[in-house]
PDB file of C-alpha atoms and ligand atoms in Angstrom:
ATOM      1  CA  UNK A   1     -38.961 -15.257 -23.805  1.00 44.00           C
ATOM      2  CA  UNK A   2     -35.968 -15.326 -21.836  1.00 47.00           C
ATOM      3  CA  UNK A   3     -33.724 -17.880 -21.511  1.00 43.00           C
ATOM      4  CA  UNK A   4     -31.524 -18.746 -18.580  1.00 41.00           C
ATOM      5  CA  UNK A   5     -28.517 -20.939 -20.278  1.00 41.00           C
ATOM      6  CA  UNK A   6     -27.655 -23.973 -18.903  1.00 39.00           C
ATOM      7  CA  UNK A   7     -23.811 -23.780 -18.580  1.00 41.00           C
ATOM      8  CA  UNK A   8     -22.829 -26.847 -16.988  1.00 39.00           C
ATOM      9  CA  UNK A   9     -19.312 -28.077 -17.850  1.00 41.00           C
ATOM     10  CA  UNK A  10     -16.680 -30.829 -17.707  1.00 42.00           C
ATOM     11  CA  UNK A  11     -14.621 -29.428 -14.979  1.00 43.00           C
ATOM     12  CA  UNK A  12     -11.901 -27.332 -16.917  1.00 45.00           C
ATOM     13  CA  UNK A  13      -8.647 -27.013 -15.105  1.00 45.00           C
ATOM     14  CA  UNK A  14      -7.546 -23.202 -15.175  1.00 44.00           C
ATOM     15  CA  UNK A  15      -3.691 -23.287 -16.637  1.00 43.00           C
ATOM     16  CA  UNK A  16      -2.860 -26.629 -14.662  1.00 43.00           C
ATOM     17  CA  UNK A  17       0.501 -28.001 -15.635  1.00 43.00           C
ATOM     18  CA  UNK A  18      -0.995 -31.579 -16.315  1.00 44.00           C
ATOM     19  CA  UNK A  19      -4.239 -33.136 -17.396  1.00 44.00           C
ATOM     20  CA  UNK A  20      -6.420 -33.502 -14.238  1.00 45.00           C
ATOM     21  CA  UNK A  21      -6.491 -37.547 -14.358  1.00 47.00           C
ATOM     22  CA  UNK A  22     -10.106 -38.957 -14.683  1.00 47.00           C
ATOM     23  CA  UNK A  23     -10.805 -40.784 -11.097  1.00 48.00           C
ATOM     24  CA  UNK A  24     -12.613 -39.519  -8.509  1.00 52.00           C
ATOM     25  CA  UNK A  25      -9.487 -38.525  -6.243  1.00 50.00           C
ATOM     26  CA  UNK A  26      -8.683 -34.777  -6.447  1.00 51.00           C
ATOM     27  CA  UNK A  27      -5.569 -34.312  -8.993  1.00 50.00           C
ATOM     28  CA  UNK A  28      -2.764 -33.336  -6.535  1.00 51.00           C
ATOM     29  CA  UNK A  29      -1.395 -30.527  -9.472  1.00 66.00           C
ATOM     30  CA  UNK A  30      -0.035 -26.982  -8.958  1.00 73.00           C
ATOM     31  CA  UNK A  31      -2.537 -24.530 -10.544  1.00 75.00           C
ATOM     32  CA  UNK A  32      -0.602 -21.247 -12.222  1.00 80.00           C
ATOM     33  CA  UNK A  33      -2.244 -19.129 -10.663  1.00 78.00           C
ATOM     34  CA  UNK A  34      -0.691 -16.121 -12.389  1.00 81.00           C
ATOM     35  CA  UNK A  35      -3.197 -17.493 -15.604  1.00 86.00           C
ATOM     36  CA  UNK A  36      -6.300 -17.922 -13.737  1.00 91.00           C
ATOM     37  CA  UNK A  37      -9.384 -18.200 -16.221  1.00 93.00           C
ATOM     38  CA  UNK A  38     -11.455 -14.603 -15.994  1.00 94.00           C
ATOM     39  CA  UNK A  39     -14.677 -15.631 -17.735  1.00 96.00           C
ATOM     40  CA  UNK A  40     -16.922 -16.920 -15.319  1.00 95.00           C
ATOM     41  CA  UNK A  41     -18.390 -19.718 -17.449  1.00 95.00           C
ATOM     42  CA  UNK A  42     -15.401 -20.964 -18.368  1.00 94.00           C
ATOM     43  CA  UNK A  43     -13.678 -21.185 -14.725  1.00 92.00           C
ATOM     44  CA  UNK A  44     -12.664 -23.694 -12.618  1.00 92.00           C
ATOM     45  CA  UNK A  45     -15.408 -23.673  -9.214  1.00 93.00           C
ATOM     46  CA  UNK A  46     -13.681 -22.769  -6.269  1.00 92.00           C
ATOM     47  CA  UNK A  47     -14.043 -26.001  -4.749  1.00 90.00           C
ATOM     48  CA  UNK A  48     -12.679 -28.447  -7.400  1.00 91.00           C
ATOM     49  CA  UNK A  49      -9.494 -27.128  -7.081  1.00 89.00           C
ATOM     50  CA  UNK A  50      -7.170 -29.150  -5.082  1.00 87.00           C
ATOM     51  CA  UNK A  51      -7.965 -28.727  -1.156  1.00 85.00           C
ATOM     52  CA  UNK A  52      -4.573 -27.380  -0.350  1.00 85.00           C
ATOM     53  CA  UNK A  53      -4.326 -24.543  -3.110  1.00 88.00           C
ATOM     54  CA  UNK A  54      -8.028 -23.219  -2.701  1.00 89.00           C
ATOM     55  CA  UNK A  55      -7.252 -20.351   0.026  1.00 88.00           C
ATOM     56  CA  UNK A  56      -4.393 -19.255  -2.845  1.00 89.00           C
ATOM     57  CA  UNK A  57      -6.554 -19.091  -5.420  1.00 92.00           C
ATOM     58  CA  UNK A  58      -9.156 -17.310  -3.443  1.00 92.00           C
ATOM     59  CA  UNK A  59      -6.733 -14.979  -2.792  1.00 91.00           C
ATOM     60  CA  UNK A  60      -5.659 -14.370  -5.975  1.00 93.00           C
ATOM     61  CA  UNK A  61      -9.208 -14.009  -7.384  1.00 95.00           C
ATOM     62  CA  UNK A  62      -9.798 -11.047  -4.691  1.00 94.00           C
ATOM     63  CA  UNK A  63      -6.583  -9.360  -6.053  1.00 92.00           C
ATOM     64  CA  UNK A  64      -8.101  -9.121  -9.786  1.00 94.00           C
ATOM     65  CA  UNK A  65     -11.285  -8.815  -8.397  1.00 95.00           C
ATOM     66  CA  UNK A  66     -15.155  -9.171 -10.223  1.00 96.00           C
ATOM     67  CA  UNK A  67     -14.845 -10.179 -14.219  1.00 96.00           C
ATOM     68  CA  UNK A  68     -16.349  -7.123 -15.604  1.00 97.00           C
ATOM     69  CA  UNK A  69     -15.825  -6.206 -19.013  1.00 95.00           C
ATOM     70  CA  UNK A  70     -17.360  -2.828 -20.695  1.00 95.00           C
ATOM     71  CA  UNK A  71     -18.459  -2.953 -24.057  1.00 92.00           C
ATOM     72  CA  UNK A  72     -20.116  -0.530 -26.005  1.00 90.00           C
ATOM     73  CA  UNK A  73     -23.148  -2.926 -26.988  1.00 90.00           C
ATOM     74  CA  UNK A  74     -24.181  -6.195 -25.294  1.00 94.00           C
ATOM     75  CA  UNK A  75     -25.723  -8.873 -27.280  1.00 93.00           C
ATOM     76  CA  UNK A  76     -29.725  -9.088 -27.250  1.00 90.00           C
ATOM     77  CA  UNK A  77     -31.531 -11.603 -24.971  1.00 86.00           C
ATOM     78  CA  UNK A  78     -35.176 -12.898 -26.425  1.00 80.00           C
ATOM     79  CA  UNK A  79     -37.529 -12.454 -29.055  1.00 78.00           C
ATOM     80  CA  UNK A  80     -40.475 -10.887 -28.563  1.00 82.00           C
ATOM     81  CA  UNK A  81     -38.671  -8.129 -26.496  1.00 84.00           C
ATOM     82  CA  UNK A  82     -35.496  -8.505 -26.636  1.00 88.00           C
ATOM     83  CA  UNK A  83     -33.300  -6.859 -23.594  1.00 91.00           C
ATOM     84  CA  UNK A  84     -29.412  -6.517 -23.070  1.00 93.00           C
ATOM     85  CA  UNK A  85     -27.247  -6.619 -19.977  1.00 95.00           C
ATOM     86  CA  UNK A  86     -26.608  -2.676 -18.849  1.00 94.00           C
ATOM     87  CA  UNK A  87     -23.089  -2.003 -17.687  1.00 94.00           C
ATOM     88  CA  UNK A  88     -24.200   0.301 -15.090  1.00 94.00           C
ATOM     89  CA  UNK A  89     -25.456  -2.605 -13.201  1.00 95.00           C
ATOM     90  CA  UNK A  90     -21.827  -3.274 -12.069  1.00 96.00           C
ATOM     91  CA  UNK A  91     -22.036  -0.189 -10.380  1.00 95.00           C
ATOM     92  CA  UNK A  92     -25.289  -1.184  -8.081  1.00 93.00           C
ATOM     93  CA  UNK A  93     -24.069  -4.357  -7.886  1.00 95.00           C
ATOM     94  CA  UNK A  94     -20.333  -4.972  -7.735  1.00 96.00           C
ATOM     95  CA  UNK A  95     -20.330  -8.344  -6.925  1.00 97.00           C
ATOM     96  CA  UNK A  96     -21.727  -8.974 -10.733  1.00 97.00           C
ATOM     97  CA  UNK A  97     -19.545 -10.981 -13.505  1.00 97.00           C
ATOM     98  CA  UNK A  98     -20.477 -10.694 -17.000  1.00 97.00           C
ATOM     99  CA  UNK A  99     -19.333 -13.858 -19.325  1.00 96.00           C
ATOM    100  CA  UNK A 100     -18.795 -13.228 -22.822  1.00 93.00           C
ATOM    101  CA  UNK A 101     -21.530 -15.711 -23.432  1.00 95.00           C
ATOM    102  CA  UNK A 102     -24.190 -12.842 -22.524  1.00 96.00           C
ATOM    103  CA  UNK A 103     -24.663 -14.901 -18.730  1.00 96.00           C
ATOM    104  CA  UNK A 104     -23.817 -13.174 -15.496  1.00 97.00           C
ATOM    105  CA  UNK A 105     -22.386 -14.807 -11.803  1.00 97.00           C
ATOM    106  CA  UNK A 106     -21.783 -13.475  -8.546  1.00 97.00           C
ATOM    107  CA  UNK A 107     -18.309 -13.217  -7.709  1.00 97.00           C
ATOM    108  CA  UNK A 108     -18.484 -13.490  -3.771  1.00 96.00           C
ATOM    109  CA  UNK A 109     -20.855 -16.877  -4.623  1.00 95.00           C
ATOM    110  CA  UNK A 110     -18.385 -17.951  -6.770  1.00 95.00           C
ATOM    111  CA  UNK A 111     -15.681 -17.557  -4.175  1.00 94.00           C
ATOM    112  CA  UNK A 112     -17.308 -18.733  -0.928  1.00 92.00           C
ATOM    113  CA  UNK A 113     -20.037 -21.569  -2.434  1.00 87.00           C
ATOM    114  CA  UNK A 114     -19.000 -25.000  -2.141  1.00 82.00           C
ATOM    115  CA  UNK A 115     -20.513 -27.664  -3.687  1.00 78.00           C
ATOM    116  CA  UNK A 116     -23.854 -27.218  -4.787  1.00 74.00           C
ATOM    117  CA  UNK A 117     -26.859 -28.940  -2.584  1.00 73.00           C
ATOM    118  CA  UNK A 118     -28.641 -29.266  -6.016  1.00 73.00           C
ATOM    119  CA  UNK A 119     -31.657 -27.140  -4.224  1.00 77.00           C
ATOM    120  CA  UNK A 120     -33.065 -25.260  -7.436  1.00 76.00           C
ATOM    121  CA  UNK A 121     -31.561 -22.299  -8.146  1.00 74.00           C
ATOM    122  CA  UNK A 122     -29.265 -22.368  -5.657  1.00 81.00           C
ATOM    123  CA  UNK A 123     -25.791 -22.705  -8.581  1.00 88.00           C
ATOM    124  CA  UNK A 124     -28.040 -20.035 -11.001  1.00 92.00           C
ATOM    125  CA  UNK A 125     -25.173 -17.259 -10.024  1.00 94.00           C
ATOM    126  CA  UNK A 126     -22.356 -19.585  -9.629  1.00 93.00           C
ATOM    127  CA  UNK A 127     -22.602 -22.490 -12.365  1.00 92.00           C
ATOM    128  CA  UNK A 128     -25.304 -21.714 -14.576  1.00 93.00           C
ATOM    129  CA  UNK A 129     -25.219 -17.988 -15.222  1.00 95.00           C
ATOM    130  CA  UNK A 130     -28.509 -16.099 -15.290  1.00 95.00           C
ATOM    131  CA  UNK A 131     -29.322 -13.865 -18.325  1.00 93.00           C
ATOM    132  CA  UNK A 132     -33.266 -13.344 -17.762  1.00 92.00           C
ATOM    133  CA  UNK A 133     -33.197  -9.689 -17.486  1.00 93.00           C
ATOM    134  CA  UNK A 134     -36.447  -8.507 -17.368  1.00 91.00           C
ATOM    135  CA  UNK A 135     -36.214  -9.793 -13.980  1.00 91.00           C
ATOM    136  CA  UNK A 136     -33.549  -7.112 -12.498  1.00 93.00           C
ATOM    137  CA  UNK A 137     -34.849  -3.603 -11.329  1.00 83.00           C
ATOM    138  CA  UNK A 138     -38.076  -5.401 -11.068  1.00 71.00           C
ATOM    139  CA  UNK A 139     -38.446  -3.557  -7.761  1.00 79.00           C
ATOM    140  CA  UNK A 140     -37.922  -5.505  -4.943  1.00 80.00           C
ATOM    141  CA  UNK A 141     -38.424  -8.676  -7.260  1.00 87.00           C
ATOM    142  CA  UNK A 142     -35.293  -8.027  -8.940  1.00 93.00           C
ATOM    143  CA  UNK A 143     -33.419 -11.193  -9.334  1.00 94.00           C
ATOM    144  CA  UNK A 144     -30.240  -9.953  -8.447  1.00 95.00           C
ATOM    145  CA  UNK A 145     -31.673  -8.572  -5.273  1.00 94.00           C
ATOM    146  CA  UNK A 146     -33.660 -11.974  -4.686  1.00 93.00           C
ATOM    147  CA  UNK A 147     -29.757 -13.445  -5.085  1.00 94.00           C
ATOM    148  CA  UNK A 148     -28.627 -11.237  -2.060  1.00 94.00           C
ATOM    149  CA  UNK A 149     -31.269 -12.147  -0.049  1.00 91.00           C
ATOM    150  CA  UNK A 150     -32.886 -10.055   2.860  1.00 85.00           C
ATOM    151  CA  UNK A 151     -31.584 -12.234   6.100  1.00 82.00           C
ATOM    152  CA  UNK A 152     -28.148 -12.180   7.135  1.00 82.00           C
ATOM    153  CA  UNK A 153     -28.159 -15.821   6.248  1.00 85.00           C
ATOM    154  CA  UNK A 154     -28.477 -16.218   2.664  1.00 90.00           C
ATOM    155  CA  UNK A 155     -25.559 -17.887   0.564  1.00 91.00           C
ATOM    156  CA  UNK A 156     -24.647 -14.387  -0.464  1.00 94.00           C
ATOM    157  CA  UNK A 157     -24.731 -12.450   2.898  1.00 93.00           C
ATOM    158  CA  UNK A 158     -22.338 -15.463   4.138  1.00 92.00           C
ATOM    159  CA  UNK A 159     -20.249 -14.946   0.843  1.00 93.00           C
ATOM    160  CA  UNK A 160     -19.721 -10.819   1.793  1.00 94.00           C
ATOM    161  CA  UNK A 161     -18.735 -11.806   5.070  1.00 93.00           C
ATOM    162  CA  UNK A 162     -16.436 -14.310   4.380  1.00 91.00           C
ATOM    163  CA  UNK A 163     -14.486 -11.664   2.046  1.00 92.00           C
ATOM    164  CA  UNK A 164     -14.605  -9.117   4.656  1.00 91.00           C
ATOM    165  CA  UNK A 165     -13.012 -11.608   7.510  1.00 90.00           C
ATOM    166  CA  UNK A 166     -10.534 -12.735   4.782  1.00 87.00           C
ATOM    167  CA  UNK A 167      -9.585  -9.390   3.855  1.00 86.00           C
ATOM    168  CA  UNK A 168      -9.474  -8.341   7.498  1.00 86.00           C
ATOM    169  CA  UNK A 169      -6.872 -11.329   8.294  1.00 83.00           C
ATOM    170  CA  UNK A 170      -4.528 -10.142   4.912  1.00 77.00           C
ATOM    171  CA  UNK A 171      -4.639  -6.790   6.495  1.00 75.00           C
ATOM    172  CA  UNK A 172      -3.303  -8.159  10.225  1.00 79.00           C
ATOM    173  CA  UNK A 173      -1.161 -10.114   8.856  1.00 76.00           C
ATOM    174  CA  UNK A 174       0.676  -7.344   6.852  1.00 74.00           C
ATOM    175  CA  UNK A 175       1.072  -5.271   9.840  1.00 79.00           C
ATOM    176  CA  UNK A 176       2.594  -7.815  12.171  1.00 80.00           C
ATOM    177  CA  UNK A 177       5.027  -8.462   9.124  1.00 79.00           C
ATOM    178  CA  UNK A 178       5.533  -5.234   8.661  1.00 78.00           C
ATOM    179  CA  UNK A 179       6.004  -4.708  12.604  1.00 80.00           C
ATOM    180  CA  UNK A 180       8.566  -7.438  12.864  1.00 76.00           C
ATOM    181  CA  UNK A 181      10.383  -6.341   9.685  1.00 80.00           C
ATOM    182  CA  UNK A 182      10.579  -3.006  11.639  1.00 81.00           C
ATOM    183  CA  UNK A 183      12.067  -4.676  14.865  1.00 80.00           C
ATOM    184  CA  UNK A 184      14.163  -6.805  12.764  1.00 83.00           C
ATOM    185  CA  UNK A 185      16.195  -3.707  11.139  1.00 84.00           C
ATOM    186  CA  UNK A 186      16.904  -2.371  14.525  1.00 84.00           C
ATOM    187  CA  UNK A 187      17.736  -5.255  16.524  1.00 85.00           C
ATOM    188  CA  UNK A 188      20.668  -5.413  13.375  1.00 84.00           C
ATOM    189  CA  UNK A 189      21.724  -2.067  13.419  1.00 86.00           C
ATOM    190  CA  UNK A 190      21.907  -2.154  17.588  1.00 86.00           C
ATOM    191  CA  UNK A 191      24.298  -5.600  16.208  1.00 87.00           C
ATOM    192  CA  UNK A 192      26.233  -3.781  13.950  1.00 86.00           C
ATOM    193  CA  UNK A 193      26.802  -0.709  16.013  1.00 89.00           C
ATOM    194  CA  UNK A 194      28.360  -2.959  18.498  1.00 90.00           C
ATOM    195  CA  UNK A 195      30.804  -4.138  16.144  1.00 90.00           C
ATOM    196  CA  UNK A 196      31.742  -0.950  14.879  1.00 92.00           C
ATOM    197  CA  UNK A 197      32.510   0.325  18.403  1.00 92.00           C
ATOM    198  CA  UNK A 198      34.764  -2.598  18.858  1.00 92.00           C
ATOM    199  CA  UNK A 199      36.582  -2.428  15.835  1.00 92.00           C
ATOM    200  CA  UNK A 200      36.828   1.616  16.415  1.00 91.00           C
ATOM    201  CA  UNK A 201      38.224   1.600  19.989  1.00 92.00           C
ATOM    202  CA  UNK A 202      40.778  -1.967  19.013  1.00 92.00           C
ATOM    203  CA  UNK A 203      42.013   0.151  16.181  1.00 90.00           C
ATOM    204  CA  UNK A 204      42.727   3.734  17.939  1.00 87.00           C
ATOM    205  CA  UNK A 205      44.152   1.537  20.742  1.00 91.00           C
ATOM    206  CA  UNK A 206      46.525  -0.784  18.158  1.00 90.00           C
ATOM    207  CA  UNK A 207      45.416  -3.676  19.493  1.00 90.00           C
ATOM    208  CA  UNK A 208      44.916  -7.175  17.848  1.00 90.00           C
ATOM    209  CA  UNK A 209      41.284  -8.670  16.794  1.00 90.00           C
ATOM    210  CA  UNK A 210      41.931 -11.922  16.512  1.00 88.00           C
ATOM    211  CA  UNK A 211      42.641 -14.448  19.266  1.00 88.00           C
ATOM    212  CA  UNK A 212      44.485 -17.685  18.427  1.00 88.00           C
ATOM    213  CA  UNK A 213      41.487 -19.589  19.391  1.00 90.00           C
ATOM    214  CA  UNK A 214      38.255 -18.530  18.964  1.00 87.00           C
ATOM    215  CA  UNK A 215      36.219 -20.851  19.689  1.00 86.00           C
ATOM    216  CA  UNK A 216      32.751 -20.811  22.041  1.00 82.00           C
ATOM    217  CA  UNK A 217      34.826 -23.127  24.611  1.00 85.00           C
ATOM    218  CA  UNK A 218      38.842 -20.900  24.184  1.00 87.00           C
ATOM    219  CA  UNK A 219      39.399 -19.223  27.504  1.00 87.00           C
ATOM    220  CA  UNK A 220      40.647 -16.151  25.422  1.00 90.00           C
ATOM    221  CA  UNK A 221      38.873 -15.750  21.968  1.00 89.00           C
ATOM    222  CA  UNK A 222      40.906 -12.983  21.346  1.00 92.00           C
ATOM    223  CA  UNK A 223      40.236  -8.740  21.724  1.00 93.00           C
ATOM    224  CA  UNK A 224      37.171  -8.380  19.173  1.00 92.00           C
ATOM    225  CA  UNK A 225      35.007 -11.395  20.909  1.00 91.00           C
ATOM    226  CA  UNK A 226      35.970 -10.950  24.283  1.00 91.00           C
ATOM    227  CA  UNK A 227      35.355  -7.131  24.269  1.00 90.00           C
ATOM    228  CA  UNK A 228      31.688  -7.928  22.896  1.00 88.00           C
ATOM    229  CA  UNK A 229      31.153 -10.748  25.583  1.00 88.00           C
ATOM    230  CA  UNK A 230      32.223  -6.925  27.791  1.00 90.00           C
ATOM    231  CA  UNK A 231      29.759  -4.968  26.050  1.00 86.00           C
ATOM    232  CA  UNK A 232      26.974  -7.881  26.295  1.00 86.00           C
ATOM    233  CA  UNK A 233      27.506  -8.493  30.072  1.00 87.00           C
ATOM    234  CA  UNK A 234      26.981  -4.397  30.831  1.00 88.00           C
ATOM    235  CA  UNK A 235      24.049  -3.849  28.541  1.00 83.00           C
ATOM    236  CA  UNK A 236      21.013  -6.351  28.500  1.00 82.00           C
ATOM    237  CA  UNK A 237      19.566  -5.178  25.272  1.00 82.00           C
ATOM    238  CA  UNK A 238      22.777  -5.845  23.443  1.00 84.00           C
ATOM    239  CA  UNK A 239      23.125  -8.768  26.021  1.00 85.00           C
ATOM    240  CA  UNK A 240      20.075 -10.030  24.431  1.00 84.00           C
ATOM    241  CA  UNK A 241      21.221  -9.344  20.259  1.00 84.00           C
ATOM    242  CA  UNK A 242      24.825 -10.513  20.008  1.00 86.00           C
ATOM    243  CA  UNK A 243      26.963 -13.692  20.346  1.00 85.00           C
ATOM    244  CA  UNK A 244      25.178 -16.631  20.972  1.00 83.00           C
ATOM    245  CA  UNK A 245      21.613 -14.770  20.726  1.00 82.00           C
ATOM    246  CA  UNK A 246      22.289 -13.780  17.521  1.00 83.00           C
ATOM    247  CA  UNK A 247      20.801 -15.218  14.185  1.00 80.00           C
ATOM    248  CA  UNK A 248      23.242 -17.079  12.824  1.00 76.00           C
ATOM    249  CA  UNK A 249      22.924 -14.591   9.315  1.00 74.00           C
ATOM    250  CA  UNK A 250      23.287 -11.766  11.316  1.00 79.00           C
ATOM    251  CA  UNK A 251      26.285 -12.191  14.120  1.00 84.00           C
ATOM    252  CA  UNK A 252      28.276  -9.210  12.571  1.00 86.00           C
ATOM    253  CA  UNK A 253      31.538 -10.633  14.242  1.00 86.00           C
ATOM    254  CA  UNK A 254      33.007 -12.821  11.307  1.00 85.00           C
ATOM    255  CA  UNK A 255      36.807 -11.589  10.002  1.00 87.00           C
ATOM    256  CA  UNK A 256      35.088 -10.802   7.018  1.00 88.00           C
ATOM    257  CA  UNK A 257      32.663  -7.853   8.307  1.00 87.00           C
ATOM    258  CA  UNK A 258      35.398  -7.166  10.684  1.00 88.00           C
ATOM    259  CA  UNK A 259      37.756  -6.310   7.974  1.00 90.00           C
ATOM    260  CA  UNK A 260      34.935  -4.574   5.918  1.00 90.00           C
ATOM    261  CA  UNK A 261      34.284  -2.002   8.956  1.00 88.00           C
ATOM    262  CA  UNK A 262      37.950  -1.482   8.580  1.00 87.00           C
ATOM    263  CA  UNK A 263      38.209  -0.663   5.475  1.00 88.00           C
ATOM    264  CA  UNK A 264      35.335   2.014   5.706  1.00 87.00           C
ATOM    265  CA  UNK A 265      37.135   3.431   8.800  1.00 83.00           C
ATOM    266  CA  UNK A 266      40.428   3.513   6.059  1.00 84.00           C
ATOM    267  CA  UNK A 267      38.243   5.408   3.601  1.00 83.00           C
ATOM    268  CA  UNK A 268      37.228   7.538   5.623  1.00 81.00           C
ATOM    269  CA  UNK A 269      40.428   8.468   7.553  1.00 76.00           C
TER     270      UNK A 269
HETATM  271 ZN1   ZN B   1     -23.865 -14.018  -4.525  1.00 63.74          ZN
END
């Protein structure tokens, strides 16, 4: 006979710093997510973590991905004829988790499901764990495939998609990083290049940098500023990067870098 195990638990707080206090407010604690539970009975659901941390720890799931641990024997299930869980079944179905108390869960489920409705069966992959297998490669009664469900609308067709538009958004939202980084690096050097120019043609031409007043407001903020206020008013791309446009980490006109562009020239010389 098989059995399918009851695992319902006292919520268990994956690696929280503190207690989770016993009221029926959500416990506003940071959850470590670099120890995240792995064994599917034993963590936290998706949805009793605080509100504000769940997307995080969503993410952070998808980056370890399904709980799927090979070992060379798994225990027996019943009496009469007693089966055990077959690791290639993580192959056919890669959504499966296998808890070290012989129970398996679907990791998309796990991810996507909020609270259960309390329909039966509906938490059997996501609270309970299911372990009846006589029941999988049962043709097209095989539980796992009954869990996947043949509409586009089952709990676990909803769960797939909400990891592909998840996965999807990471993915844009690495390349627009990734594009302003880009933009970033040359809007500096275009910065930089200017400054370099400046301090280049005020050396060869032994003039002064500094004026006595340098100031936004000073009529005459000496050779270095006015001659990039010069550049600036010719070129609208540097127009657009320097002086007041600038960032204020990333101006490139301070006596410090000044000096420093100097020195290389020195070097170099
Ligand atoms: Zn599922």
């Amino acid at each position: 006979m098989c059995n399918v195990e009851v695992m319902v638990e006292q919520p268990q707080y994956a690696s929280v710093y503190e207690e989770p206090a016993l009221t029926s407010e959500p416990p506003i604690t940071r959850i470590d997510i670099a120890h995240l539970i792995r064994d599917p009975s034993k963590s936290t659901q998706i949805w009793e973590y605080p509100i504000n941390q769940q997307d995080e720890i969503q993410r952070a799931y998808i980056n370890l991905g399904p709980y799927q641990p090979l070992m060379s024997e798994y225990p027996l299930t019943g009496e009469k004829h007693p089966r055990w869980f077959q690791s290639y079944w993580f192959k056919s179905y890669p959504w499966l988790e296998y808890s070290k108390k012989n129970i398996v869960f679907c990791f998309l489920c796990y991810l996507f499901s909020s609270k259960p409705s309390g329909k039966p069966g509906s938490n059997t992959f996501t609270i309970k764990g299911f372990n009846c297998w006589k029941k999988v490669n049962d043709g097209e009664r095989c539980a796992f495939l009954t869990h996947m469900g043949k509409g586009p609308n089952s709990a676990h067709r909803f769960a797939t998609r909400c990891l592909e538009i998840l996965k999807n958004q990471s993915c844009h939202i690495k390349k627009v990083v990734k594009r302003q980084t880009i933009q970033e690096i040359q809007n500096n050097w275009l910065r930089i290049k200017a400054s370099i120019d400046i301090v280049c043609w005020l050396t060869f031409q032994a003039c002064a940098f500094r004026g006595h007043d340098e100031c936004p407001q000073s009529e005459n903020r000496g050779n270095f500023l006015e001659m990039k206020e010069l550049l600036a008013s010719y070129n609208e791309q540097v127009g657009a990067l320097v002086l007041g446009n600038a960032p204020q980490s990333a101006k490139y006109t301070s006596h410090q870098i000044q000096k420093e562009i100097l020195h290389v020239f020195v070097r170099n010389v």
